[in-house]
CSV table of C-alpha atoms in Angstrom, one decimal:
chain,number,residue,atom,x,y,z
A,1,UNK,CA,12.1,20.3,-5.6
A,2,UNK,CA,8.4,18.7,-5.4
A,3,UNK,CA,8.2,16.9,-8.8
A,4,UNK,CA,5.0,15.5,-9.9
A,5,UNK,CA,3.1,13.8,-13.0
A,6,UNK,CA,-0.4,15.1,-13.8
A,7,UNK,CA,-3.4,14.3,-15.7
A,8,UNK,CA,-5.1,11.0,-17.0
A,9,UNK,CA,-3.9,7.8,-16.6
A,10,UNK,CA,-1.6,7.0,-19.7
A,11,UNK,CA,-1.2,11.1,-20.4
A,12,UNK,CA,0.4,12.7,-17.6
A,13,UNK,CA,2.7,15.4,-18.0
A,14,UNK,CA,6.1,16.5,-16.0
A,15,UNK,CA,5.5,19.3,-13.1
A,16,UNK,CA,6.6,20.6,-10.2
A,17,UNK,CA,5.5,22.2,-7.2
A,18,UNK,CA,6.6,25.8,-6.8
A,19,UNK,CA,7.3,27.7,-3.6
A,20,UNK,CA,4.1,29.1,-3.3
A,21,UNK,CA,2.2,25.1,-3.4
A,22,UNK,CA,1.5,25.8,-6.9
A,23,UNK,CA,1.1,23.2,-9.8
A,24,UNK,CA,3.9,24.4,-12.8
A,25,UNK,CA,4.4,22.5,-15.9
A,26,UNK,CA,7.5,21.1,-16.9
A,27,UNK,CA,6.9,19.9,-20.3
A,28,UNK,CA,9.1,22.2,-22.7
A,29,UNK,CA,11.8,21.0,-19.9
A,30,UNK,CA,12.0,17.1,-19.3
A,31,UNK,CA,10.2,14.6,-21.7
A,32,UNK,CA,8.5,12.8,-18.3
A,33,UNK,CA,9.8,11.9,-14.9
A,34,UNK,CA,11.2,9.2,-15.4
A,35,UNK,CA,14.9,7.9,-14.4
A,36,UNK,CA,16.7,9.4,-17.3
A,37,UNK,CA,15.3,12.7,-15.7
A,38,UNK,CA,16.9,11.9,-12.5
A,39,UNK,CA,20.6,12.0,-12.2
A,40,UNK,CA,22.4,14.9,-10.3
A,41,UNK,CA,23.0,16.6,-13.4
A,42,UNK,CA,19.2,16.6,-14.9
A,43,UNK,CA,18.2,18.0,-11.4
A,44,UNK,CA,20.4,20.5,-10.9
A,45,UNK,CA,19.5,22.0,-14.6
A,46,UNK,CA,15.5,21.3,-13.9
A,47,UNK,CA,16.5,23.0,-10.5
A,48,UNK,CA,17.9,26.0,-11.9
A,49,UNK,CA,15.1,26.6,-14.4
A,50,UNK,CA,13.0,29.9,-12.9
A,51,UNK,CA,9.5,28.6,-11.4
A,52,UNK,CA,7.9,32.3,-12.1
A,53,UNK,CA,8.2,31.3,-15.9
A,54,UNK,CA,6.8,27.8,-16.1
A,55,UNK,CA,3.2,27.8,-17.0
A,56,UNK,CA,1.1,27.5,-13.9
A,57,UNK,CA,-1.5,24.9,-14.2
A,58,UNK,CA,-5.3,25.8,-12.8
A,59,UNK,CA,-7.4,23.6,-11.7
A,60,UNK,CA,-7.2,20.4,-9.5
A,61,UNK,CA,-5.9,17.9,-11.9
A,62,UNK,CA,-5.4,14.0,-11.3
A,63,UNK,CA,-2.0,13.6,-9.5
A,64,UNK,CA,-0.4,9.8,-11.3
A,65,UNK,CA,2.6,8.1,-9.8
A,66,UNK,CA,5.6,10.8,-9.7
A,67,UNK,CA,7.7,8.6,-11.3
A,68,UNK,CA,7.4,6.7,-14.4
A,69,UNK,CA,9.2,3.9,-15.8
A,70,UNK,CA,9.5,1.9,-12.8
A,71,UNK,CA,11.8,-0.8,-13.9
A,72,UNK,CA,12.2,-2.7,-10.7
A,73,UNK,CA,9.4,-1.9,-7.3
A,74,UNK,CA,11.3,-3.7,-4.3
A,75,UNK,CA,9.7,-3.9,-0.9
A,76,UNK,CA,11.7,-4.7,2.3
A,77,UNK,CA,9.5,-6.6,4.9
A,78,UNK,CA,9.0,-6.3,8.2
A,79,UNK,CA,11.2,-3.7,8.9
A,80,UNK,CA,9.9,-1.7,11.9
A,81,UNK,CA,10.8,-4.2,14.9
A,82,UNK,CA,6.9,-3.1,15.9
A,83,UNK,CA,5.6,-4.2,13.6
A,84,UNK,CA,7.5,-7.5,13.2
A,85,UNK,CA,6.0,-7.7,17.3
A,86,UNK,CA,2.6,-7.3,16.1
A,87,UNK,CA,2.6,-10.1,13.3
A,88,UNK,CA,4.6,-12.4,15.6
A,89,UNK,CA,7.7,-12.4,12.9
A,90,UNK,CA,10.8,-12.8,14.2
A,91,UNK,CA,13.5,-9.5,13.9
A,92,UNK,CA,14.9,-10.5,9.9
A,93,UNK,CA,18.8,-10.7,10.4
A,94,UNK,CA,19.4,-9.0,6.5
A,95,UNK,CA,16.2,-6.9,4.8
A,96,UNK,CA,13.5,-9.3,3.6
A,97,UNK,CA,13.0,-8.5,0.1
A,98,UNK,CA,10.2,-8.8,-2.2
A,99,UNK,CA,9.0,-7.3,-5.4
A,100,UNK,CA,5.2,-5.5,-6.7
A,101,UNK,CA,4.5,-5.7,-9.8
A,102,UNK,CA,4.8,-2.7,-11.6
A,103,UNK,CA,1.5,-3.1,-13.1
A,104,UNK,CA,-0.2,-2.3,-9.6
A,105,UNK,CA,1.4,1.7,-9.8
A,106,UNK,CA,-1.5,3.9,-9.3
A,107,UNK,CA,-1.7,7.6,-8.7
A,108,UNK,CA,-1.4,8.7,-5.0
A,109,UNK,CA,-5.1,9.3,-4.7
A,110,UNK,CA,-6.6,6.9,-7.1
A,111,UNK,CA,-9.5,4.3,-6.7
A,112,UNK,CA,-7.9,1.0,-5.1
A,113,UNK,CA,-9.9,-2.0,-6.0
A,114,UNK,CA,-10.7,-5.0,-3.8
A,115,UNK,CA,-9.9,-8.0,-6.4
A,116,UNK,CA,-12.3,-10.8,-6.5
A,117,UNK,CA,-12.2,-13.6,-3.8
A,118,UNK,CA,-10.4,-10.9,-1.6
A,119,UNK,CA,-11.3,-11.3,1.8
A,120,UNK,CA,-8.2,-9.1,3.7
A,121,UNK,CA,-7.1,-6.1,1.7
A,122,UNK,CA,-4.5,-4.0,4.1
A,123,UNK,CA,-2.8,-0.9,4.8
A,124,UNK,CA,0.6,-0.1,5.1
A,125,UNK,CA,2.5,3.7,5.1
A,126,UNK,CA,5.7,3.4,3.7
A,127,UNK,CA,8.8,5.8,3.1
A,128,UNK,CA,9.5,5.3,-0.7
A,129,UNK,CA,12.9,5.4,-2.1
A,130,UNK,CA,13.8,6.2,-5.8
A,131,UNK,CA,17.1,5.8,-7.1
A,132,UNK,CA,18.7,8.2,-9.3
A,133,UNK,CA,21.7,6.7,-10.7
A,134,UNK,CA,23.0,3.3,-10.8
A,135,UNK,CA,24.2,1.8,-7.8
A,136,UNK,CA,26.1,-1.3,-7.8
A,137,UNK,CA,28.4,-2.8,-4.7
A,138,UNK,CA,27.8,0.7,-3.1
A,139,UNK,CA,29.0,1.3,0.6
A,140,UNK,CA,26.7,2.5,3.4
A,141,UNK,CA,28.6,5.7,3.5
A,142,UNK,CA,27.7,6.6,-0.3
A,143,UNK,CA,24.6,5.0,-0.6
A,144,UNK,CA,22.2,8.3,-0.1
A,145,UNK,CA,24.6,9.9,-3.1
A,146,UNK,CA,22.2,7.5,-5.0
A,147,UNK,CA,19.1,8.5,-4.1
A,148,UNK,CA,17.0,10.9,-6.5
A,149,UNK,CA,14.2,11.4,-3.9
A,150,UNK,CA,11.5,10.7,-1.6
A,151,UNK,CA,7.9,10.1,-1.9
A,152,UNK,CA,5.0,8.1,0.0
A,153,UNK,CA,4.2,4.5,-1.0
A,154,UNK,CA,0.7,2.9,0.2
A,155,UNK,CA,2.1,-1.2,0.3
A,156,UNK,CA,-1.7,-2.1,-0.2
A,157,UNK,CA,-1.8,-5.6,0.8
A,158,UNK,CA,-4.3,-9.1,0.4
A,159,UNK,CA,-3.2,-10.9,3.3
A,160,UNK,CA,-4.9,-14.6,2.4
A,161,UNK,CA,-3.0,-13.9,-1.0
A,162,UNK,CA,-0.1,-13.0,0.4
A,163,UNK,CA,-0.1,-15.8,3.6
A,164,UNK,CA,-2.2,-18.8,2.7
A,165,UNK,CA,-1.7,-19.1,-0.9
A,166,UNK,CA,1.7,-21.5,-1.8
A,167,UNK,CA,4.6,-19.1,-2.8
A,168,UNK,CA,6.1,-15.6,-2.3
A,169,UNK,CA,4.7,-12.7,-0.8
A,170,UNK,CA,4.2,-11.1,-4.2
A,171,UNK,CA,1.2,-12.6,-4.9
A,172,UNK,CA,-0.6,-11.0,-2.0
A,173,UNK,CA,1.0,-7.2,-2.8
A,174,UNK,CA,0.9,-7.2,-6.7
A,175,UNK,CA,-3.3,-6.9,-7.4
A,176,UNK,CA,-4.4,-4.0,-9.8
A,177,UNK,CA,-4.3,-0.5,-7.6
A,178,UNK,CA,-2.2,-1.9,-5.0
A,179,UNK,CA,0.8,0.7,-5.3
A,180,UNK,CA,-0.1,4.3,-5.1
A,181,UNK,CA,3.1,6.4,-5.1
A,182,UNK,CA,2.9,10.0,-4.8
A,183,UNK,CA,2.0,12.6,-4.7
A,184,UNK,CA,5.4,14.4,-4.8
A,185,UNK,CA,8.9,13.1,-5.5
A,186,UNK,CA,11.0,15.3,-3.2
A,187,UNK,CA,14.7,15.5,-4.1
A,188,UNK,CA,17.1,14.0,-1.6
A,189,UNK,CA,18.5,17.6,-1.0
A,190,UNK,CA,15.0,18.8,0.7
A,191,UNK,CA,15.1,15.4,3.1
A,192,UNK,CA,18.0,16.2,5.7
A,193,UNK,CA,17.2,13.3,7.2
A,194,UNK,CA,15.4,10.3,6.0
A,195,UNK,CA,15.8,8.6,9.2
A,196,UNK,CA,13.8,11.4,10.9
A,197,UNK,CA,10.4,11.5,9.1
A,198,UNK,CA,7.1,10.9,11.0
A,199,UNK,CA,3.8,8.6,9.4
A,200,UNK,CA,0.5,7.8,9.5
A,201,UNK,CA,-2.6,6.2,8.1
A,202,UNK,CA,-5.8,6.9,9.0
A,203,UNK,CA,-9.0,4.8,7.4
A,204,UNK,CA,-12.1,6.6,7.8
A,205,UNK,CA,-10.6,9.2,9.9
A,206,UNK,CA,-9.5,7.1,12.9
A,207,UNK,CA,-5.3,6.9,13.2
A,208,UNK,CA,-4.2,3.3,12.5
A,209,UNK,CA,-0.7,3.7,12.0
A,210,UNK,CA,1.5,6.6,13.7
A,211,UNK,CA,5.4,6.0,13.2
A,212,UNK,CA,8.4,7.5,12.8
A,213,UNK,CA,11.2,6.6,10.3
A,214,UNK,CA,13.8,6.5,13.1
A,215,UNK,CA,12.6,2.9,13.9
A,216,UNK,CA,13.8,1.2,11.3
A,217,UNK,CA,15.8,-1.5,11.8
A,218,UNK,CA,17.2,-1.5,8.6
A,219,UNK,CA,18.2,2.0,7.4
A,220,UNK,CA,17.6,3.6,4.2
A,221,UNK,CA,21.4,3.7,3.8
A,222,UNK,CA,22.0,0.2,4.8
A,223,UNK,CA,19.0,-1.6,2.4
A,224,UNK,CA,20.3,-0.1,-0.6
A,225,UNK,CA,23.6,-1.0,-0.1
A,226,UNK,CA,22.8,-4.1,0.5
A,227,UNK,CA,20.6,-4.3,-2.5
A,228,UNK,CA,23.2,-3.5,-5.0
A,229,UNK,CA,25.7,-5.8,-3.8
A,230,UNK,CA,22.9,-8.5,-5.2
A,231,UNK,CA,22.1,-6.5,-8.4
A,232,UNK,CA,22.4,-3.3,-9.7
A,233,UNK,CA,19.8,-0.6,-9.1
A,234,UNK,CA,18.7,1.5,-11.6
A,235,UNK,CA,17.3,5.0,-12.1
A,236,UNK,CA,14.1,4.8,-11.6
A,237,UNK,CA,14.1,2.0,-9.3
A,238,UNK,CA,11.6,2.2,-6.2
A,239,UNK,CA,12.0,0.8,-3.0
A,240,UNK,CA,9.2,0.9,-0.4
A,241,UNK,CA,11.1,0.7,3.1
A,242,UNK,CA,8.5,-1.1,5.5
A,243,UNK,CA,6.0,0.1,7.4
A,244,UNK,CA,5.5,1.0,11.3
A,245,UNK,CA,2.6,-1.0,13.8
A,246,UNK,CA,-0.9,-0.6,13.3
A,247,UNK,CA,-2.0,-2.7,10.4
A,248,UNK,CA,-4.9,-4.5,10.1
A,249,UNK,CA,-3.6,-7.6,10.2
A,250,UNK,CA,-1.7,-6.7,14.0
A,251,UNK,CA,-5.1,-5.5,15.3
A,252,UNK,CA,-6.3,-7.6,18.8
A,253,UNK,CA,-8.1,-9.6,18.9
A,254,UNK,CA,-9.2,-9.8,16.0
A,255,UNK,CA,-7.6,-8.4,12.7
A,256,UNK,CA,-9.9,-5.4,10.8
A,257,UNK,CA,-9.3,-5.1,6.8
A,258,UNK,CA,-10.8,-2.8,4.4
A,259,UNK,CA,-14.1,-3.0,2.8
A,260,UNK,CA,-15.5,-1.1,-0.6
A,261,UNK,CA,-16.5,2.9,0.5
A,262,UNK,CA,-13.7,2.5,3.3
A,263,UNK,CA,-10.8,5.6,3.1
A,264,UNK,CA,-7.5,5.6,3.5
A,265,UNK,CA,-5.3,8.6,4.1
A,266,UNK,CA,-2.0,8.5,4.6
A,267,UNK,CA,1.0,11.1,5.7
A,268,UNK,CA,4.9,11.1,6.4
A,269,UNK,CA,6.5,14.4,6.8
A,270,UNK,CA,7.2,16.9,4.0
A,271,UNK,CA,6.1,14.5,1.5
A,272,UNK,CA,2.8,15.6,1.3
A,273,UNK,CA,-0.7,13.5,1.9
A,274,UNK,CA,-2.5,10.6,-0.7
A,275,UNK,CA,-6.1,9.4,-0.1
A,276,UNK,CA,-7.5,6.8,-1.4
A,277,UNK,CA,-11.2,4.9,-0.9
A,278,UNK,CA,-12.3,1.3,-2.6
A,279,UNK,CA,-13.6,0.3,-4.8
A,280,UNK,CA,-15.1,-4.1,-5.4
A,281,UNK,CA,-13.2,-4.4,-8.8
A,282,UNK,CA,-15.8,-5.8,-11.3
């Protein structure tokens, strides 16, 4: 299934996408998509539900994050040895780990603002990761049981933020707009593979990032385990997985960031497409 959340910002409303790319409603079904509407059991009976009879929604409405709720919105670092190359970092021995505030979740093709003082806003496509029932001290071999779905994360980024101001990372991934998630949350059982699944970002219609999941040096299955053998994850729970080579911050010789009017578009295979352009927040 392609499960979305539609409308304004504060009123969104459960869907899914049918077979035909069409925009159903869910509401008489599920209260929202959030993690109590993800375990096995609340997908299978969502699953089972006929599409033909679920009112079809006209129009092009607003696509929010396809999952609400977030309790926890992890981040591994560095995780594509590319990438790692092209910002000098040395090849992390265990995931790098660091958390966005949940307050940055935006819609997949929402407005991102450049904050004030902001002198390096950044890209990065990332394979996103919800969770779909707990997972604590979980093996590699059953991690994926975990896993509700897949989706697209944007890790917008303010590199002086994040680099040159004392203290973690968070500070520099955590600005208003800076998560876009969406549009679709794909269940696990339409991802054969999430090791396989090509990416890319294009800002104003030139590529910037091209990738492929397969480069990972840390695996979908082996960050999540590790994960919960630090703390439990709950449903809900997102985790953006890294990002392949190509930001702006890698670019020689001299890194390019984003200005207000710039576009961003990004892509990963079978989970659909977000765009984005920004905005100078006031």
């Amino acid at each position: 299934m392609k499960l979305v959340r539609y409308g304004e910002p504060g009123l969104e409303k459960p869907g899914l996408i049918d077979g035909d790319g069409a925009l159903r409603d869910l509401s008489a079904h599920v209260n929202d998509i959030t993690g109590a509407a993800l375990s096995d059991a609340e997908l299978d009976r969502l699953r089972a539900l006929d599409t033909a009879t679920l009112p079809l929604v006209t129009g092009s409405p607003r696509m929010g994050a396809c999952v609400a709720g977030i309790g926890k919105f992890m981040c591994i670092g560095l995780n594509y040895s590319d990438h790692a190359a092209e910002t000098g970092s040395p090849i992390p021995e265990h995931p790098i780990l660091f958390m966005k505030a949940t307050s940055a979740v935006v819609g997949p093709d929402d407005t991102v603002l450049i904050p004030r003082n902001s002198t390096a806003v950044d890209y990065e496509v990332e394979l996103g990761v919800v969770i779909g029932t707990p997972a604590k001290y979980v093996t590699e071999a059953e991690a994926l049981t975990h896993v509700a779905g897949y989706c697209i994360v944007n890790d917008v980024s303010e590199r002086d933020f994040q680099n040159k101001l004392t203290g973690q990372w968070t500070k520099g991934k955590s600005c208003d707009t800076f998560g876009p998630i969406g549009p679709w949350l794909v269940t696990r059982d339409e991802v054969e593979n999430p090791q396989e699944l090509s990416m890319a970002l294009d800002v104003n219609g030139e590529r910037r990032q091209t990738g492929n999941t397969s480069t990972m040096i840390f695996t979908v299955a082996q960050i999540i385990s590790h994960l919960s053998q630090l703390f439990t994850l709950h449903p809900g729970d997102v985790i953006a997985t890294g990002t392949p080579p190509g930001v702006g911050l890698g670019i020689k010789p001299q890194p390019v960031f984003l200005n207000a009017g710039d576009r961003m578009e990004l892509t990963i295979e079978g989970l659909g497409r977000q765009t984005q352009i920004l905005e100078q927040d006031a």
